Amino acid sequence: MKLQLKQKSILPGFGLALGFTVLYLSLLVLIPLSATFLKASSLSWEQFWHIASSHRAVASYKLSFGASGIAATINLFFGLIVAWVLVRYNFPGKRLFDSLVDLPFALPTAVAGIALTTIYSPNGWIGRFLAPLGIQPVYSRLGVVIALTFTGLPFVVRTVQPVLEDLDKEMEEAAASLGANRWQTITRVLFPAVMPAALTGFSMAFARAVGEYGSVVFISGNMPMKTEITPLLIITKLEQYDYAGATAIAVVMLVSSFTLLLTINLLQAWSGGRLKRAHASELPETAEFEAAS
Amino acid sequence: MASITLPNPGMPVASRAVQATTERPWVRWSLIAVAVTFLGLFLFLPLAIVFSSALEKGFSVYLAALREPDAMAAIKLTLIAAGISVPLNMIFGIAAAWAIGKFDFIGKSLLVTLIDLPFSVSPVVSGLIYVLIFGLQGLMGPWLAAHDIKIIFAVPGIVLATMFVTFPFVARELIPLVEAQGTEEEEAALTLGASGWQTFRRVTLPNIKWGLLYGVILCNARAMGEFGAVSVVSGHIRGRTNTMPLHIEILYNEYQFAPAFAVASLLALLALATLLAKTIVEWKARQQSRGSERLSGEVYEH
């Protein structure tokens, strides 16, 4: 590590720490992941395309991506409201709600799955009110959307919250003193400031939902062509010892999740850049203030 | 609502100013109602149903479901998987945070992206990649079979899959923290004659302890609750390769709802403890950073 790969520092342990990091990362993540592509490369392009574009696979992509999109949109809308309410208003139980927002990160997906299925089943707490209306969330696509909404709930709230907290009240006061009404201030001043973070949260919720398995399999009923999500299709193929088929679908999923990861990183760079600019514009003010005092 | 306490709210100008920077009460309360209903439906109800279904048939059924040998075996296996994967990922997280947070080198941002990779891989695919390597049809399958080593459908596979899905938690929590703390304090310690290890233990570790604890808590919660990845590699052998989430699935699919929810209630309690620990750790970390701000303020005043 004596090459000019790093800037000089008197701190010790760079070689050891980086060496261990790269070794552990390679053994546990990089080599196993590339093995999947290696395995997939034993298929010819026609074979791969035949599996990846089969009717059943395409139906599962449509469901996985469609339901994830709907769930992420629901989370975008309600997430913005929740973040706003938690940052700006006071109400009894606010801190409890704030802590509970992370529940979907902490609650195992299988537990969430059986809990949601029980709630929405025809004689469940909510299901019994929906059944007379002819709405059946369990064993239907609606159930998939409900489960994915639960899974992705914290993302938009947690990305938007810090941005709202950092926003200067002065910006809103300035807008108001320039004659904007509240609605104009919200749509023209607050919304543009929050949007990059909200989009980041949206795409994180979407990415998480596309790969989600545990919370969905209980409520969806797993009917091929109807309520079968892509991760479940992989499991089904594995259980039939169709390793090539499972690998081909897994490659489709990996490529789409890497694309999503790239999108999220770009979005984060964008919102981070905006945040930094906002802070940079604060700096001259404080400098003036200190000079005056 | 400190912002409403204006000197003379009766004045038309003042009330217009209030309207311009806050919402009318009815708007405020309806937004709160929407948020509370949404969170109640999606967060409170699932939690409530877990505990109410677990205790539906009485406390004795609840206890019996947990004492049953298969349940005990599942709890034990879950503890083993978490007990191996969490410490290993913690050591990795500290090493990664030291290398990435304290030094500048080529390829740093690529490394950070690669560390985050397991978060964006579907749990099912995370399990599958190990099947493709260690499974009978896998790359190393024939060799492993010849030497009678079982990884897939056995405990090592479960541990590997758990390690993969919980891989980034500690590193991700620590890297920004170590980066933000800079290197000045460590450099001071080294200049004053401390060894590298002493510097790490006495200077770096106290600075990052709350972040480290939080990362470990999150890592543990996911390790004990992982379902998809473990489900692919486990083979679902009752009493031998079932973790708690897999045991819940089997019970639920056999319509044994009360026992399924009894085991689920343990994991739900773990989730609640995780959230509580998170709240406490965040509060402590805020106190610590406020304390150090005050300290540095005093230093600059002198």
XYZ file of C-alpha atoms in Angstrom:
595
model
C 0.000 0.000 0.000
C 3.000 2.288 -0.384
C 1.905 3.395 -3.838
C 0.422 6.860 -4.197
C -2.999 5.307 -3.786
C -3.744 7.301 -0.667
C -2.889 10.670 0.768
C -0.250 10.743 3.496
C -1.532 10.368 7.029
C 0.166 9.623 10.344
C -2.704 7.387 11.470
C -1.745 3.705 11.501
C -3.648 0.655 10.366
C -4.727 1.713 6.894
C -3.348 -1.388 5.182
C -4.804 -3.771 7.743
C -8.226 -2.116 7.886
C -8.587 -1.754 4.123
C -7.182 -5.218 3.488
C -9.663 -6.823 5.863
C -12.534 -4.746 4.473
C -11.825 -5.716 0.878
C -11.190 -9.381 1.722
C -14.395 -9.730 3.765
C -16.413 -7.860 1.147
C -15.034 -10.034 -1.646
C -15.537 -13.357 0.119
C -19.027 -12.665 1.407
C -20.544 -10.428 -1.263
C -18.611 -9.901 -4.486
C -17.538 -13.464 -5.291
C -20.950 -15.010 -4.480
C -22.727 -12.324 -6.516
C -20.459 -12.785 -9.521
C -20.966 -16.543 -9.249
C -24.601 -15.901 -10.149
C -23.570 -14.205 -13.370
C -21.072 -17.001 -14.016
C -23.820 -19.565 -13.574
C -26.111 -17.565 -15.839
C -23.424 -17.424 -18.500
C -23.675 -21.207 -18.870
C -27.055 -20.521 -20.461
C -27.100 -19.449 -24.089
C -28.664 -16.075 -24.860
C -31.722 -17.759 -26.402
C -32.209 -19.959 -23.341
C -31.853 -16.994 -21.023
C -34.292 -14.913 -23.026
C -36.766 -17.810 -23.219
C -36.848 -18.086 -19.397
C -36.660 -14.385 -18.603
C -39.424 -13.415 -21.033
C -41.792 -16.348 -20.399
C -45.409 -15.370 -19.762
C -45.221 -16.371 -16.141
C -42.045 -14.366 -15.548
C -43.401 -11.269 -17.301
C -46.622 -11.491 -15.272
C -44.515 -11.592 -12.100
C -42.434 -8.543 -13.178
C -45.621 -6.616 -13.907
C -47.004 -7.438 -10.471
C -43.740 -6.836 -8.596
C -42.935 -3.533 -10.270
C -46.562 -2.360 -10.527
C -47.456 -3.099 -6.914
C -44.124 -1.633 -5.736
C -44.824 1.533 -7.726
C -48.308 1.898 -6.243
C -47.041 1.180 -2.715
C -44.167 3.661 -3.076
C -46.599 6.302 -4.363
C -48.896 5.741 -1.362
C -45.837 6.076 0.868
C -44.717 9.228 -0.936
C -48.080 10.898 -0.345
C -48.630 9.824 3.254
C -44.921 9.971 4.066
C -44.833 13.676 3.227
C -47.861 14.305 5.456
C -46.413 12.226 8.314
C -43.016 13.941 8.078
C -44.666 17.369 7.995
C -46.902 16.603 10.966
C -44.021 15.145 13.003
C -41.735 18.129 12.339
C -44.141 21.048 12.474
C -47.024 20.188 14.799
C -47.425 19.133 18.404
C -49.984 16.574 19.427
C -50.328 13.965 22.166
C -48.313 10.805 21.439
C -46.130 12.495 18.832
C -42.879 11.007 20.126
C -44.401 7.531 20.254
C -45.519 7.802 16.633
C -42.117 9.152 15.666
C -40.325 6.134 17.180
C -42.836 3.685 15.701
C -42.212 4.882 12.130
C -39.149 2.602 12.003
C -41.189 -0.482 12.950
C -41.139 -1.951 9.410
C -37.314 -1.914 9.571
C -37.284 -3.702 12.915
C -40.218 -6.120 12.636
C -39.288 -9.361 10.852
C -41.041 -9.622 7.506
C -42.632 -12.979 8.313
C -44.247 -11.488 11.429
C -45.534 -8.543 9.418
C -46.823 -10.973 6.797
C -48.945 -13.100 9.119
C -50.133 -10.024 11.051
C -51.345 -8.207 7.911
C -52.964 -11.387 6.559
C -54.879 -11.855 9.804
C -56.020 -8.227 9.892
C -57.290 -8.200 6.303
C -58.738 -11.723 6.129
C -62.555 -11.765 5.694
C -63.140 -12.141 9.452
C -60.168 -10.010 10.502
C -60.222 -6.618 12.215
C -60.378 -4.668 8.946
C -61.274 -7.426 6.505
C -64.738 -7.894 8.041
C -65.654 -4.327 7.138
C -64.298 -4.689 3.605
C -65.936 -8.050 2.857
C -69.521 -6.642 2.659
C -68.232 -4.053 0.179
C -66.909 -6.845 -2.023
C -63.284 -5.933 -1.362
C -61.030 -8.865 -0.630
C -57.472 -7.813 0.166
C -56.181 -11.271 1.100
C -55.050 -13.530 -1.763
C -55.309 -10.660 -4.226
C -53.091 -8.004 -5.751
C -54.491 -5.487 -3.282
C -52.919 -7.581 -0.525
C -49.524 -7.344 -2.249
C -49.863 -3.541 -2.317
C -50.821 -3.453 1.388
C -47.810 -5.565 2.385
C -45.422 -3.498 0.267
C -46.838 -0.248 1.665
C -46.015 -1.506 5.152
C -42.479 -2.517 4.125
C -41.649 0.828 2.528
C -43.361 3.088 5.057
C -40.300 4.532 6.845
C -38.296 5.565 3.771
C -40.026 8.771 2.651
C -40.677 9.899 6.238
C -37.055 9.390 7.255
C -35.529 11.065 4.178
C -37.872 14.084 4.275
C -37.856 14.660 8.052
C -34.262 15.978 8.412
C -34.683 18.262 5.386
C -37.840 19.784 6.872
C -36.102 20.209 10.226
C -33.187 22.030 8.569
C -35.397 24.380 6.569
C -35.202 27.944 7.727
C -38.473 29.377 8.892
C -37.109 32.658 7.504
C -37.620 31.424 3.943
C -41.314 31.010 4.615
C -41.492 34.353 6.379
C -39.752 35.984 3.435
C -42.233 34.392 1.039
C -45.117 35.543 3.224
C -43.789 39.093 3.549
C -43.458 39.227 -0.229
C -47.177 38.571 -0.414
C -47.405 34.809 -0.959
C -50.316 33.060 0.711
C -49.729 29.829 2.632
C -50.573 27.560 -0.278
C -48.175 29.420 -2.570
C -45.434 29.248 0.087
C -45.920 25.501 0.398
C -46.000 24.742 -3.326
C -43.336 27.251 -4.444
C -40.915 27.359 -1.463
C -41.272 24.246 0.676
C -42.128 21.692 -1.968
C -39.086 22.313 -4.219
C -36.792 22.142 -1.179
C -38.220 18.813 -0.034
C -38.702 17.178 -3.425
C -35.211 15.647 -3.961
C -35.332 13.983 -0.537
C -38.888 12.806 -1.152
C -37.891 11.280 -4.507
C -34.919 9.557 -2.859
C -37.275 8.092 -0.260
C -39.705 7.064 -2.994
C -37.064 5.187 -4.955
C -35.688 3.533 -1.809
C -39.198 2.331 -0.906
C -39.673 1.133 -4.472
C -36.341 -0.722 -4.562
C -37.035 -2.383 -1.243
C -40.534 -3.406 -2.341
C -39.368 -5.008 -5.608
C -37.196 -7.500 -3.718
C -39.523 -8.023 -0.760
C -40.572 -11.588 -0.047
C -41.529 -12.362 3.572
C -44.348 -9.921 4.155
C -45.938 -10.613 0.749
C -46.072 -14.427 0.509
C -48.606 -14.840 3.298
C -51.113 -12.281 2.059
C -50.751 -12.765 -1.708
C -51.902 -16.372 -2.039
C -49.132 -17.008 -4.589
C -51.244 -17.847 -7.635
C -49.086 -18.086 -10.794
C -49.865 -15.354 -13.354
C -52.067 -13.538 -10.805
C -50.464 -12.917 -7.421
C -47.007 -14.399 -7.870
C -44.225 -11.860 -7.240
C -40.819 -12.303 -8.886
C -38.900 -13.374 -5.732
C -41.508 -16.090 -5.190
C -41.066 -17.297 -8.767
C -37.356 -17.782 -8.010
C -38.224 -19.883 -4.947
C -40.742 -21.929 -6.934
C -38.130 -22.687 -9.604
C -35.607 -23.651 -6.926
C -38.076 -26.018 -5.300
C -38.495 -27.714 -8.696
C -34.673 -27.984 -8.915
C -34.757 -25.661 -11.941
C -31.500 -23.920 -11.057
C -30.996 -22.435 -14.514
C -34.470 -20.895 -14.449
C -33.989 -19.488 -10.949
C -30.616 -18.024 -11.953
C -31.982 -16.360 -15.084
C -34.789 -14.637 -13.149
C -32.312 -13.715 -10.390
C -30.076 -12.015 -12.971
C -33.042 -9.950 -14.174
C -33.713 -8.926 -10.562
C -30.047 -8.140 -9.852
C -29.706 -5.959 -12.935
C -32.875 -4.054 -12.077
C -31.830 -3.562 -8.451
C -28.373 -2.307 -9.484
C -30.057 0.164 -11.843
C -32.266 1.320 -8.982
C -29.244 1.622 -6.674
C -27.541 3.846 -9.238
C -30.678 5.997 -9.540
C -30.883 6.358 -5.765
C -27.213 7.380 -5.551
C -27.726 10.025 -8.234
C -30.842 11.322 -6.472
C -28.971 11.472 -3.164
C -26.103 13.378 -4.754
C -28.686 15.789 -6.162
C -30.500 16.352 -2.853
C -27.174 16.469 -0.973
C -25.952 19.142 -3.389
C -29.095 21.172 -2.832
C -28.713 20.885 0.920
C -25.091 22.007 0.771
C -26.028 25.000 -1.366
C -28.702 25.924 1.158
C -26.108 25.782 3.943
C -23.563 27.722 1.906
C -26.090 30.520 1.468
C -26.473 30.658 5.231
C -22.777 31.199 5.815
C -22.373 34.878 4.806
C -25.270 35.800 7.089
C -23.686 34.288 10.177
C -20.356 35.864 9.300
C -22.019 39.279 9.105
C -23.807 38.628 12.348
C -20.580 37.807 14.133
C -18.827 40.845 12.707
C -21.679 43.062 13.906
C -21.549 41.678 17.420
C -46.733 26.076 18.479
C -44.416 28.754 19.719
C -44.816 30.652 16.483
C -48.435 31.643 17.230
C -47.598 33.543 20.401
C -47.448 36.938 18.745
C -47.793 40.044 20.892
C -51.171 41.046 19.525
C -52.887 38.261 17.631
C -56.063 40.354 17.274
C -54.426 42.743 14.852
C -55.277 42.031 11.235
C -51.657 42.339 10.045
C -50.381 39.952 12.677
C -53.054 37.364 11.978
C -52.243 37.527 8.296
C -48.590 36.880 9.141
C -49.565 33.838 11.198
C -51.701 32.517 8.381
C -48.795 32.911 6.033
C -46.348 30.786 8.040
C -48.645 28.218 9.647
C -51.834 26.520 8.648
C -55.319 27.170 9.967
C -56.246 24.940 12.933
C -58.686 22.830 10.926
C -56.007 22.127 8.321
C -53.526 21.310 11.047
C -55.839 18.931 12.853
C -56.962 17.171 9.690
C -53.359 16.612 8.635
C -52.602 15.208 12.088
C -55.684 12.984 11.805
C -54.585 11.672 8.391
C -51.051 10.947 9.638
C -52.230 9.274 12.842
C -54.799 7.138 10.998
C -52.202 6.029 8.423
C -49.635 5.136 11.084
C -52.308 3.518 13.240
C -53.536 1.312 10.382
C -50.098 0.238 9.218
C -48.070 0.186 12.447
C -50.274 -0.108 15.544
C -52.746 -2.661 14.182
C -50.112 -5.218 13.057
C -48.381 -4.964 16.431
C -51.650 -5.258 18.316
C -52.832 -8.271 16.335
C -49.570 -10.141 17.016
C -49.981 -9.901 20.780
C -53.745 -10.351 20.830
C -53.595 -13.462 18.607
C -50.687 -14.877 20.600
C -52.666 -14.683 23.847
C -56.054 -15.540 22.314
C -56.090 -19.100 23.633
C -54.728 -18.159 27.029
C -51.345 -17.822 28.636
C -50.770 -21.559 29.063
C -51.119 -22.201 25.318
C -48.752 -19.282 24.752
C -46.101 -20.758 27.054
C -46.583 -24.267 25.682
C -45.979 -22.994 22.136
C -42.660 -21.514 23.219
C -41.582 -24.554 25.257
C -42.281 -27.018 22.476
C -38.997 -28.718 21.337
C -39.189 -27.506 17.719
C -39.758 -23.934 18.901
C -36.854 -24.188 21.336
C -34.623 -25.544 18.548
C -35.683 -22.670 16.276
C -34.941 -20.094 18.986
C -31.550 -21.692 19.581
C -30.646 -21.689 15.893
C -31.706 -18.045 15.554
C -29.466 -17.135 18.498
C -26.551 -19.059 16.951
C -26.953 -17.375 13.541
C -27.152 -13.905 15.094
C -24.379 -14.730 17.572
C -21.958 -15.484 14.740
C -22.995 -12.950 12.117
C -23.395 -9.857 14.316
C -19.872 -9.873 15.878
C -18.229 -10.623 12.505
C -20.136 -7.815 10.799
C -19.274 -5.535 13.704
C -15.543 -6.152 13.262
C -15.938 -5.600 9.540
C -17.893 -2.397 10.162
C -15.191 -0.977 12.427
C -12.414 -1.880 9.974
C -14.330 -0.392 7.046
C -15.119 2.788 8.999
C -11.455 3.201 9.984
C -10.172 2.733 6.424
C -12.880 4.812 4.733
C -13.532 7.429 7.406
C -9.950 8.255 8.359
C -8.075 7.978 5.053
C -8.376 9.293 1.517
C -7.657 6.826 -1.248
C -8.545 6.047 -4.827
C -11.767 4.091 -5.259
C -13.235 5.115 -1.919
C -16.706 5.968 -3.177
C -16.812 2.745 -5.204
C -16.005 0.811 -2.035
C -18.813 2.569 -0.140
C -21.274 1.678 -2.908
C -20.131 -1.950 -2.902
C -20.603 -2.175 0.873
C -24.219 -1.048 0.444
C -24.838 -3.680 -2.230
C -26.509 -6.336 -0.025
C -29.248 -3.816 0.870
C -30.355 -3.600 -2.726
C -30.339 -7.332 -3.404
C -33.623 -9.172 -2.848
C -33.413 -11.495 0.182
C -34.370 -14.428 -2.031
C -31.497 -13.698 -4.409
C -29.178 -13.334 -1.399
C -29.957 -16.902 -0.458
C -29.813 -18.145 -4.028
C -26.233 -16.958 -4.626
C -24.992 -19.314 -1.882
C -27.052 -22.180 -3.275
C -25.385 -21.582 -6.647
C -21.947 -21.877 -5.040
C -22.325 -24.454 -2.280
C -25.448 -26.363 -3.378
C -25.229 -29.818 -4.964
C -25.620 -28.293 -8.437
C -23.377 -25.402 -7.472
C -19.842 -24.476 -8.428
C -18.296 -26.089 -5.360
C -21.059 -28.656 -4.860
C -19.310 -31.791 -6.154
C -16.152 -31.049 -4.157
C -18.131 -30.422 -0.949
C -20.145 -33.594 -1.464
C -16.962 -35.618 -1.973
C -15.592 -34.319 1.330
C -18.950 -34.739 3.085
C -19.273 -31.072 4.015
C -22.834 -29.753 4.192
C -23.372 -26.013 3.854
C -26.702 -25.653 2.068
C -29.710 -27.077 3.938
C -27.530 -26.939 7.054
C -26.473 -24.449 9.718
C -23.428 -22.959 7.877
C -25.647 -21.882 4.963
C -28.075 -20.181 7.341
C -25.208 -18.330 9.006
C -23.760 -17.271 5.616
C -27.115 -15.986 4.334
C -27.663 -14.084 7.596
C -24.193 -12.554 7.342
C -24.894 -11.410 3.797
C -28.174 -9.623 4.513
C -26.865 -7.955 7.686
C -23.481 -7.143 6.151
C -23.796 -3.324 5.717
C -25.592 -2.331 8.943
C -22.659 -1.508 11.261
C -20.402 -0.154 8.492
C -23.132 2.103 7.176
C -23.828 3.522 10.629
C -20.134 4.101 11.433
C -18.623 5.417 8.176
C -20.358 8.846 8.164
C -19.769 9.185 11.904
C -16.018 8.476 11.696
C -15.748 10.708 8.635
C -17.434 13.600 10.445
C -15.140 13.266 13.444
C -12.015 13.866 11.346
C -8.505 12.844 12.351
C -7.347 15.706 14.585
C -8.035 14.007 17.919
C -6.271 10.812 16.823
C -3.319 12.783 15.492
C -3.040 14.605 18.825
C -3.068 11.295 20.709
C -0.396 9.806 18.425
C 1.796 12.900 18.737
C 1.523 12.622 22.512
C 2.964 9.123 22.280
C -0.064 6.840 22.307
C 0.178 3.652 20.277
C -2.205 3.060 17.407
C -4.277 0.584 19.411
C -4.416 2.936 22.437
C -5.520 5.772 20.173
C -8.284 3.655 18.753
C -9.475 2.413 22.143
C -9.214 5.642 24.104
C -10.003 8.258 21.448
C -11.913 6.805 18.501
C -14.053 4.205 20.236
C -15.564 6.560 22.870
C -16.446 8.971 20.066
C -18.303 6.379 18.016
C -19.723 4.154 20.760
C -23.375 5.219 20.375
C -23.304 4.852 16.614
C -21.632 1.473 16.986
C -24.254 0.335 19.479
C -27.066 1.461 17.197
C -25.536 -0.336 14.224
C -25.165 -3.531 16.245
C -28.782 -3.318 17.454
C -30.102 -2.898 13.901
C -27.832 -5.660 12.636
C -29.081 -7.996 15.359
C -32.753 -7.227 14.692
C -32.344 -8.076 11.027
C -30.190 -11.151 11.766
C -32.842 -12.640 14.033
C -35.732 -11.746 11.754
C -34.378 -12.578 8.305
C -36.796 -14.750 6.389
C -36.342 -14.772 2.614
C -32.604 -15.469 2.376
C -32.649 -18.044 5.162
C -35.718 -19.697 3.690
C -33.829 -20.443 0.449
C -30.796 -22.071 2.101
C -32.423 -23.777 5.087
C -34.293 -26.716 3.613
C -36.899 -26.345 6.383
C -35.893 -29.387 8.404
C -37.957 -29.216 11.573
C -35.991 -28.992 14.782
C -32.709 -28.782 12.832
C -32.566 -26.034 10.233
C -35.566 -23.886 11.169
C -34.992 -20.414 12.514
C -37.752 -18.573 14.364
C -39.238 -16.879 11.255
C -39.257 -20.211 9.382
C -40.890 -21.934 12.342
C -43.572 -19.231 12.324
C -44.214 -19.887 8.630
C -44.641 -23.639 9.172
C -46.986 -23.192 12.136
C -49.046 -20.604 10.255
C -49.355 -22.781 7.154
C -50.568 -25.631 9.404
C -53.310 -23.291 10.719
C -51.771 -23.317 14.204
C -52.361 -19.593 14.509
C -51.972 -19.123 18.265
C -48.576 -20.896 18.448
C -47.407 -19.093 15.286
C -48.247 -15.736 16.826
C -46.710 -16.794 20.138
C -43.305 -17.246 18.461
C -43.970 -14.107 16.397
C -44.628 -12.151 19.594
C -41.042 -12.825 20.724
C -39.743 -11.274 17.505
C -42.207 -8.394 17.850
C -40.882 -7.765 21.368
C -37.381 -7.767 19.918
C -38.511 -5.189 17.346
C -40.010 -2.989 20.076
C -36.828 -3.281 22.139
C -34.853 -2.300 19.036
C -36.983 0.815 18.538
C -36.669 1.742 22.201
C -32.894 1.280 22.093
C -32.768 3.409 18.952
C -34.644 6.240 20.673
C -32.329 6.091 23.688
C -29.165 5.897 21.582
C -30.245 8.863 19.449
C -30.931 10.870 22.578
C -27.530 9.938 24.058
C -25.723 10.730 20.803
C -27.416 14.145 20.646
C -26.351 14.816 24.239
C -22.794 13.786 23.440
C -22.562 16.000 20.364
C -24.113 18.915 22.281
C -21.565 18.356 25.048
C -18.639 18.375 22.624
C -20.018 21.503 20.918
C -20.123 23.266 24.253
C -16.601 22.066 24.966
C -15.201 23.280 21.652
C -17.034 26.585 22.180
C -15.213 27.020 25.482
C -11.891 26.181 23.841
C -12.385 28.852 21.228
C -13.397 31.462 23.802
C -10.087 31.164 25.652
